[in-house]
Each structure stands twice: as structure tokens, then as C-alpha cells.
PDB file of C-alpha atoms in Angstrom:
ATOM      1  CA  UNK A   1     -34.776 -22.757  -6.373  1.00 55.00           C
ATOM      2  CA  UNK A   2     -31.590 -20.557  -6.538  1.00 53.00           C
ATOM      3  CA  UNK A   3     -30.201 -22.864  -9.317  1.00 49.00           C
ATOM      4  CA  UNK A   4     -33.370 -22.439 -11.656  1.00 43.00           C
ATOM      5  CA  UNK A   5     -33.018 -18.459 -10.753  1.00 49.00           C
ATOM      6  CA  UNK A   6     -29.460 -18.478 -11.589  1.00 40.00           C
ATOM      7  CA  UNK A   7     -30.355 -20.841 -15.065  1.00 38.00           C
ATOM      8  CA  UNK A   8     -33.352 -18.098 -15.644  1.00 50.00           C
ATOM      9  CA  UNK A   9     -30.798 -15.127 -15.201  1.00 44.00           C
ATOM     10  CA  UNK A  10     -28.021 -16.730 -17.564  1.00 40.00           C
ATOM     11  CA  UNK A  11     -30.418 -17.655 -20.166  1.00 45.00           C
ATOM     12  CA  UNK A  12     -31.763 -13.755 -20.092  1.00 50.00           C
ATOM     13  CA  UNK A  13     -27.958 -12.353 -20.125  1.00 47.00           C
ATOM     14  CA  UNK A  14     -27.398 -14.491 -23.336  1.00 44.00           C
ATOM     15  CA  UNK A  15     -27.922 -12.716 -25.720  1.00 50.00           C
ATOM     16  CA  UNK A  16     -26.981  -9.210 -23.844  1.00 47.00           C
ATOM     17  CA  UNK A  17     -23.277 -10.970 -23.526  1.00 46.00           C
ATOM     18  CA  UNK A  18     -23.248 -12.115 -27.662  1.00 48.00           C
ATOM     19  CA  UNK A  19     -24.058  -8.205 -28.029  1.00 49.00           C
ATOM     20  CA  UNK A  20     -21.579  -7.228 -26.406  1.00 49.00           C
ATOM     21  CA  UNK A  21     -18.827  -9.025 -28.683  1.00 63.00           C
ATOM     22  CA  UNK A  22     -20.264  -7.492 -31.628  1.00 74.00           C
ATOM     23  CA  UNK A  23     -17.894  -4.808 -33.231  1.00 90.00           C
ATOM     24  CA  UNK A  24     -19.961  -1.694 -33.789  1.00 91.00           C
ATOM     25  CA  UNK A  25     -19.102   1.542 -35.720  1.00 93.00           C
ATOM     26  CA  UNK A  26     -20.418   4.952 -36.290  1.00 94.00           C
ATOM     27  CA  UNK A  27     -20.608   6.927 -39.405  1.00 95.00           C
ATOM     28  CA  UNK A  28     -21.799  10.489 -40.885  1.00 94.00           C
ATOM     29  CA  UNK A  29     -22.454   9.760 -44.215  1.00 94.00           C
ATOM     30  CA  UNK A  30     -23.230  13.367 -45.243  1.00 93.00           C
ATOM     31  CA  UNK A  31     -19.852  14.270 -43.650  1.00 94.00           C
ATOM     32  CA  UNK A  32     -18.206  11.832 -45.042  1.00 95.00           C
ATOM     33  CA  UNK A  33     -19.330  12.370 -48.782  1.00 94.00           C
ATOM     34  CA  UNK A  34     -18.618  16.607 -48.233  1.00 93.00           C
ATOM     35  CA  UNK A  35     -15.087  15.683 -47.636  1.00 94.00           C
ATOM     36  CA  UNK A  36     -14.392  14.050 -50.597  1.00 95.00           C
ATOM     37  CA  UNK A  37     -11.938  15.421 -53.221  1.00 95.00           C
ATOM     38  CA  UNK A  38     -14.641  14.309 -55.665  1.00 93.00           C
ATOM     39  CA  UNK A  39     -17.716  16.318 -53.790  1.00 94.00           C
ATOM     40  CA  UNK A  40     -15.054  19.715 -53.011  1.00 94.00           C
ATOM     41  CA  UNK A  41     -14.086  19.804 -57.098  1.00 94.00           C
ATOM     42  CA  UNK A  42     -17.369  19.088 -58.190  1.00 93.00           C
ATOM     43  CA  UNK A  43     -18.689  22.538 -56.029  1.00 92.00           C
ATOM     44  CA  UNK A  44     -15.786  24.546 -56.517  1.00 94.00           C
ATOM     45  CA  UNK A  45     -17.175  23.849 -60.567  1.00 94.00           C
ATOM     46  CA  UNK A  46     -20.342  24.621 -59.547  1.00 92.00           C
ATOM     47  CA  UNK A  47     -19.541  27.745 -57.444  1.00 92.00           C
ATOM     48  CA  UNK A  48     -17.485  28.564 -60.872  1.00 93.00           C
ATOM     49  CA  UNK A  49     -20.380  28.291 -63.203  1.00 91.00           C
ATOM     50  CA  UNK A  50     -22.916  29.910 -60.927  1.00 93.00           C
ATOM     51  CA  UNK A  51     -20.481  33.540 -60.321  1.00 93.00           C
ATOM     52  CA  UNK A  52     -21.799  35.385 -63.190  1.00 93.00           C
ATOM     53  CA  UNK A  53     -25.343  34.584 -62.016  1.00 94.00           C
ATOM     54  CA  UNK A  54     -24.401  35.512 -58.132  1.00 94.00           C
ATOM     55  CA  UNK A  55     -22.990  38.612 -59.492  1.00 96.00           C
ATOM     56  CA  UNK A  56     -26.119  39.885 -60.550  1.00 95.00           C
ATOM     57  CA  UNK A  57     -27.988  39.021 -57.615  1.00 95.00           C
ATOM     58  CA  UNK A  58     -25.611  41.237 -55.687  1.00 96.00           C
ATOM     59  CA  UNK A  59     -25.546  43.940 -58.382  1.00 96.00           C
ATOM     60  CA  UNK A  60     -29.599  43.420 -57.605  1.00 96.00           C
ATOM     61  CA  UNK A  61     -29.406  43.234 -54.094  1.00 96.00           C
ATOM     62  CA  UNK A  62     -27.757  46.687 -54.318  1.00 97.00           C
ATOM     63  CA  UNK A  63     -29.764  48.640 -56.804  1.00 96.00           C
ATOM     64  CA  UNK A  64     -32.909  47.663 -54.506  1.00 96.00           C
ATOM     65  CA  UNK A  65     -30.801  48.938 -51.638  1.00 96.00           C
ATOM     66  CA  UNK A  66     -30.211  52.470 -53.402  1.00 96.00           C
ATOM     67  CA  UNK A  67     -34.110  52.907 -54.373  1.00 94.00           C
ATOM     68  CA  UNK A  68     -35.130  52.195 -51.134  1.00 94.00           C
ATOM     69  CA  UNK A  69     -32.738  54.482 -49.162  1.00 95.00           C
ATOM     70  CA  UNK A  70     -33.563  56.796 -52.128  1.00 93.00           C
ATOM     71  CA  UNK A  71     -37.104  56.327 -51.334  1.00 91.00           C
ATOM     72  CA  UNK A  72     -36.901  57.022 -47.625  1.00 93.00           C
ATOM     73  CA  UNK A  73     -34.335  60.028 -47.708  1.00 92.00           C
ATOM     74  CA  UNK A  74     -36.019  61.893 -50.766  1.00 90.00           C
ATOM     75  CA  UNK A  75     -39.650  60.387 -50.937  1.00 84.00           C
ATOM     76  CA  UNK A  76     -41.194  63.500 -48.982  1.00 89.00           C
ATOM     77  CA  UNK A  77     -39.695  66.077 -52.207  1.00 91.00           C
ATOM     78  CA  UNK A  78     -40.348  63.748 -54.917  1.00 90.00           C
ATOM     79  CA  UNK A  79     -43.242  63.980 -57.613  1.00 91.00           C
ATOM     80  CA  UNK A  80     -45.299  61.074 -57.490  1.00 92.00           C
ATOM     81  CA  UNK A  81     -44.347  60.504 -60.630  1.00 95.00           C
ATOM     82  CA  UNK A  82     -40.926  59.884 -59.665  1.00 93.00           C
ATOM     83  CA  UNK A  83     -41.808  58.028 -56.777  1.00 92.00           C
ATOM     84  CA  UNK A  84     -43.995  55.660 -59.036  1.00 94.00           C
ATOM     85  CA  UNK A  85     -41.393  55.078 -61.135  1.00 95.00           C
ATOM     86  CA  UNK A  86     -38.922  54.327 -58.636  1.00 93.00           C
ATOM     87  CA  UNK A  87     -41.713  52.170 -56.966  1.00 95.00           C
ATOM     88  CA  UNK A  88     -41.852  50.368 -59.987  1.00 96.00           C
ATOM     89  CA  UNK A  89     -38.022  49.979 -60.825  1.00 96.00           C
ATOM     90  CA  UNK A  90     -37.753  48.270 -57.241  1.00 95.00           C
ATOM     91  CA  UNK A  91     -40.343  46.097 -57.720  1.00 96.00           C
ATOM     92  CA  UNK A  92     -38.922  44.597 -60.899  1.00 97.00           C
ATOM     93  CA  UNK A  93     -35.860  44.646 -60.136  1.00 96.00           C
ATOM     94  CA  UNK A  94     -37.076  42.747 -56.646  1.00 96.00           C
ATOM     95  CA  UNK A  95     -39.012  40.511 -59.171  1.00 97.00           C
ATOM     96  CA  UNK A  96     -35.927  40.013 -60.981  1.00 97.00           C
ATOM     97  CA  UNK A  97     -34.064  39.052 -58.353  1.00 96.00           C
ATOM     98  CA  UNK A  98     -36.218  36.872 -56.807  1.00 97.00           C
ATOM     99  CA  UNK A  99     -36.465  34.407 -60.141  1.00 96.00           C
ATOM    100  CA  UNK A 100     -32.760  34.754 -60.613  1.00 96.00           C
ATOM    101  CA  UNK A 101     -32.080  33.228 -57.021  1.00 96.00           C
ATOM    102  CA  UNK A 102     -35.157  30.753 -57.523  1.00 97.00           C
ATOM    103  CA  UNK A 103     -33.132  29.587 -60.677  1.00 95.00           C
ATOM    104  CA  UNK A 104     -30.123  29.355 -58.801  1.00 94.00           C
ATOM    105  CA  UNK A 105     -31.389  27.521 -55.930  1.00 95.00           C
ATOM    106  CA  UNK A 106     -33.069  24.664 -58.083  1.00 96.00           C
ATOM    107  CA  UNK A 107     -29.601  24.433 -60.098  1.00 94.00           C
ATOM    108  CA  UNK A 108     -27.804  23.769 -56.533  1.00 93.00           C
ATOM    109  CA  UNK A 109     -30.819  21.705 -55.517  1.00 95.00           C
ATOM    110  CA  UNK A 110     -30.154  19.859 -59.008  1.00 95.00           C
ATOM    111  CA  UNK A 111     -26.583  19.287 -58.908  1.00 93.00           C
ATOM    112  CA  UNK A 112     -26.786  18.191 -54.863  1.00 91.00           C
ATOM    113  CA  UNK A 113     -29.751  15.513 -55.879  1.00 94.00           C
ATOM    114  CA  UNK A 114     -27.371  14.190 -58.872  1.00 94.00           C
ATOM    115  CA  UNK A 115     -24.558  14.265 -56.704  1.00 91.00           C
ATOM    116  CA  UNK A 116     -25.906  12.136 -53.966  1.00 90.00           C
ATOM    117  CA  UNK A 117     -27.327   9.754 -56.549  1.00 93.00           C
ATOM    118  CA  UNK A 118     -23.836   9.445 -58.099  1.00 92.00           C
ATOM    119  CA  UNK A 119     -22.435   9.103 -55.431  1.00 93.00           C
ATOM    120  CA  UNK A 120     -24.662   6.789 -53.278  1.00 93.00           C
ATOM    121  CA  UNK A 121     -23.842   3.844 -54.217  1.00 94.00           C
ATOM    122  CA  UNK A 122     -19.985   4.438 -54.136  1.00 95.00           C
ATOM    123  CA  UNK A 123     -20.669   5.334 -50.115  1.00 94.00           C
ATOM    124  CA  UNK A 124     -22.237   1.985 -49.409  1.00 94.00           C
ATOM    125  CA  UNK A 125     -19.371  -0.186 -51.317  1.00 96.00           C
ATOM    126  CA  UNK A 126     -16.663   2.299 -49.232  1.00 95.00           C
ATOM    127  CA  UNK A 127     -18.608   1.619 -46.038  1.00 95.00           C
ATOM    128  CA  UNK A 128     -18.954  -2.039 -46.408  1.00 96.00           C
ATOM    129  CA  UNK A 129     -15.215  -2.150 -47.359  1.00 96.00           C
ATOM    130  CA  UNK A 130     -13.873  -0.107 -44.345  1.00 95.00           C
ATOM    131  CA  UNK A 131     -16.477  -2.397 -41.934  1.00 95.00           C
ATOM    132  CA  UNK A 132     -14.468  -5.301 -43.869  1.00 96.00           C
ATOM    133  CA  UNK A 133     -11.613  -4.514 -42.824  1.00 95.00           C
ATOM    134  CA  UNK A 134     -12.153  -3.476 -39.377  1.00 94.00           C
ATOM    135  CA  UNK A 135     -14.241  -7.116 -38.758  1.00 94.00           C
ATOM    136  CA  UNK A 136     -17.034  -4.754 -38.110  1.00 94.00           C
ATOM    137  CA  UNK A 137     -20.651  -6.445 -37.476  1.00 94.00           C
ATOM    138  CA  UNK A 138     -22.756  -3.202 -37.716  1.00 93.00           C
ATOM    139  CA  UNK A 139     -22.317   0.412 -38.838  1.00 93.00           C
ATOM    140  CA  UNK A 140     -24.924   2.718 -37.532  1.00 92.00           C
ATOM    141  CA  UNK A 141     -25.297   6.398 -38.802  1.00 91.00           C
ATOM    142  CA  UNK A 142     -24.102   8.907 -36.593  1.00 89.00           C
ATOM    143  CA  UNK A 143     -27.666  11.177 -36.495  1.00 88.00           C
ATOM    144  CA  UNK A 144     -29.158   8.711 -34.775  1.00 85.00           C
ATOM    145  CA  UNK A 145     -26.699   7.820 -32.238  1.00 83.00           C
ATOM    146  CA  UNK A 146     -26.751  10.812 -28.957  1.00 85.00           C
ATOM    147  CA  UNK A 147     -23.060   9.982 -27.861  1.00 87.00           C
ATOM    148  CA  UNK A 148     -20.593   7.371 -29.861  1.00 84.00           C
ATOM    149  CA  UNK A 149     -17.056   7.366 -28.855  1.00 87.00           C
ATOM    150  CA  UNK A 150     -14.862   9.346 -31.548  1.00 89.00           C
ATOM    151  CA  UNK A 151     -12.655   6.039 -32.141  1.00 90.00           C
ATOM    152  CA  UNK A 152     -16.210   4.303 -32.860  1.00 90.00           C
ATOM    153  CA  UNK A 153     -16.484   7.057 -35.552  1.00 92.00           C
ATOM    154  CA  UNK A 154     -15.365   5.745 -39.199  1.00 94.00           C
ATOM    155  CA  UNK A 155     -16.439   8.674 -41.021  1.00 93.00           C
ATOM    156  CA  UNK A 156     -12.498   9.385 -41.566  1.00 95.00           C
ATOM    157  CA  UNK A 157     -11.715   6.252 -43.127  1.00 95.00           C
ATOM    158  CA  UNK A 158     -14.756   6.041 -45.539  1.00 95.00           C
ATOM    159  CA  UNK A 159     -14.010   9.371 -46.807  1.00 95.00           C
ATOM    160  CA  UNK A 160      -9.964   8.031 -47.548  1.00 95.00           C
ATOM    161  CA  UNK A 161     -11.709   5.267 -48.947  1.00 94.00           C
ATOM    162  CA  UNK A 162     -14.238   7.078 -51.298  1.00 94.00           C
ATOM    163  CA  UNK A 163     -11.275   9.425 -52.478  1.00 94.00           C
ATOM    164  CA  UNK A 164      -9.273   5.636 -53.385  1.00 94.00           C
ATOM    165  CA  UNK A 165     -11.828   5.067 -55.500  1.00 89.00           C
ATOM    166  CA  UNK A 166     -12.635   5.615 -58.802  1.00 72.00           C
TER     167      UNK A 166
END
């Protein structure tokens, strides 16, 4: 009886003891695209070509400022004429403002979705590479791990990798 219980307990730690040989890494793939000299030229370019456009949503941001602190400080003396037309110069220039950053957002959102497409399939050939070399039998992204020891973490070496490449 204790033989077939110690056969039964060996045949259940199996595969428990093959896991435990298996090499295992961690990455942040998000992290490790971000720090690529590829990602940080591509939105300092994009940062570039956008600064006229943030300009004027500060210049925007400000003028609405003025009116409404214009608004509350001299509202009480104004005609209502004035105060309609200052009504109305904040409200376009709030409507202005609110398409400008609408354009701007969907031109990040844009360049971000191209970006990852690009840059996609680049990741995966750096990550298999890097678990290559390392003998590694599984690489598990790091937003679904809770705790991963930081020399399990690979993010390093994929990034090195993805800037090698070209």
C-alpha cells in the first residue's frame, strides 16, 4: 500500500518537477518598445510637428481664461450686449479649441496605432531572439504576472535588441 501511494505521488509530481526545469522570462512589451531609439525619435518628430498646433491650444486655453475672469470680475457693469458678445467669443473660441485638440488627439492616436503596427512584428523577432539566446522555454508578459523577479525581467535586453535592428 505505501509503495502504490508513493508510485501515485511520483507520477502526480511529474510533471510539477519537468516545470520546474523550464527557463521562464518576463517581459513589458509596451516598455520595452517606449525605450527604443526608434519609438523616442519618432515622438520627438511628432512632438515637433504638432508645436504650432499646441501653441494655439494654449493661446486658446488662455483667451477663454481672460473672458471668463473678465466675465466674473466685470459681468455685474457690463451691457448685455457686451456680455453676449463676450459669451459668444468664449464659446467659439471653447468650440475652437475643443476640435483643435480632437484633431490633435486622433493624429497621436494615428501615429501610436502605425507605430505599434510597424513595429510589432520587429518586437516578436527581438523577443524570440533574446529567449534564443538565453535557452528560454517561455516568455510571459509582465501585466499579467503580480511579482516576477527583476533578473526574470528581459524587457532590457529586447529593447538593446530592437535598437540592433534595422
Amino acid at each position: 500500500m505505501k509503495t502504490m501511494k508513493a508510485l501515485i505521488f511520483l507520477a502526480l509530481m511529474l510533471p510539477l518537477a519537468g516545470m520546474a526545469q523550464d527557463k521562464i522570462a518576463v517581459i513589458d512589451p509596451m516598455q520595452a518598445l517606449i525605450e527604443t531609439d526608434e519609438v523616442k525619435a519618432r515622438n520627438a518628430r511628432l512632438e515637433s510637428s504638432l508645436e504650432t498646433e499646441s501653441r494655439r491650444l494654449r493661446t486658446l486655453r488662455e483667451d477663454i481664461g481672460k473672458i471668463e475672469e473678465r466675465l466674473q470680475r466685470d459681468g455685474m457693469t457690463m451691457s448685455r450686449q457686451e456680455r453676449e458678445n463676450l459669451t459668444d467669443q468664449r464659446e467659439a473660441k471653447g468650440l475652437e479649441f475643443q476640435t483643435l485638440q480632437q484633431s490633435l488627439q486622433r493624429r497621436v492616436n494615428n501615429d501610436r496605432q502605425e507605430l505599434l503596427e510597424s513595429m510589432e512584428p520587429k518586437l516578436l523577432q527581438a523577443i524570440e531572439a533574446v529567449a534564443k539566446d538565453k535557452g528560454l522555454d517561455m516568455v510571459i508578459s509582465a501585466q499579467a504576472m503580480v511579482y516576477v523577479k527583476p533578473e526574470l525581467d528581459i524587457t532590457r535586453e529586447v529593447t538593446q535588441r530592437l535598437n540592433r535592428m534595422k
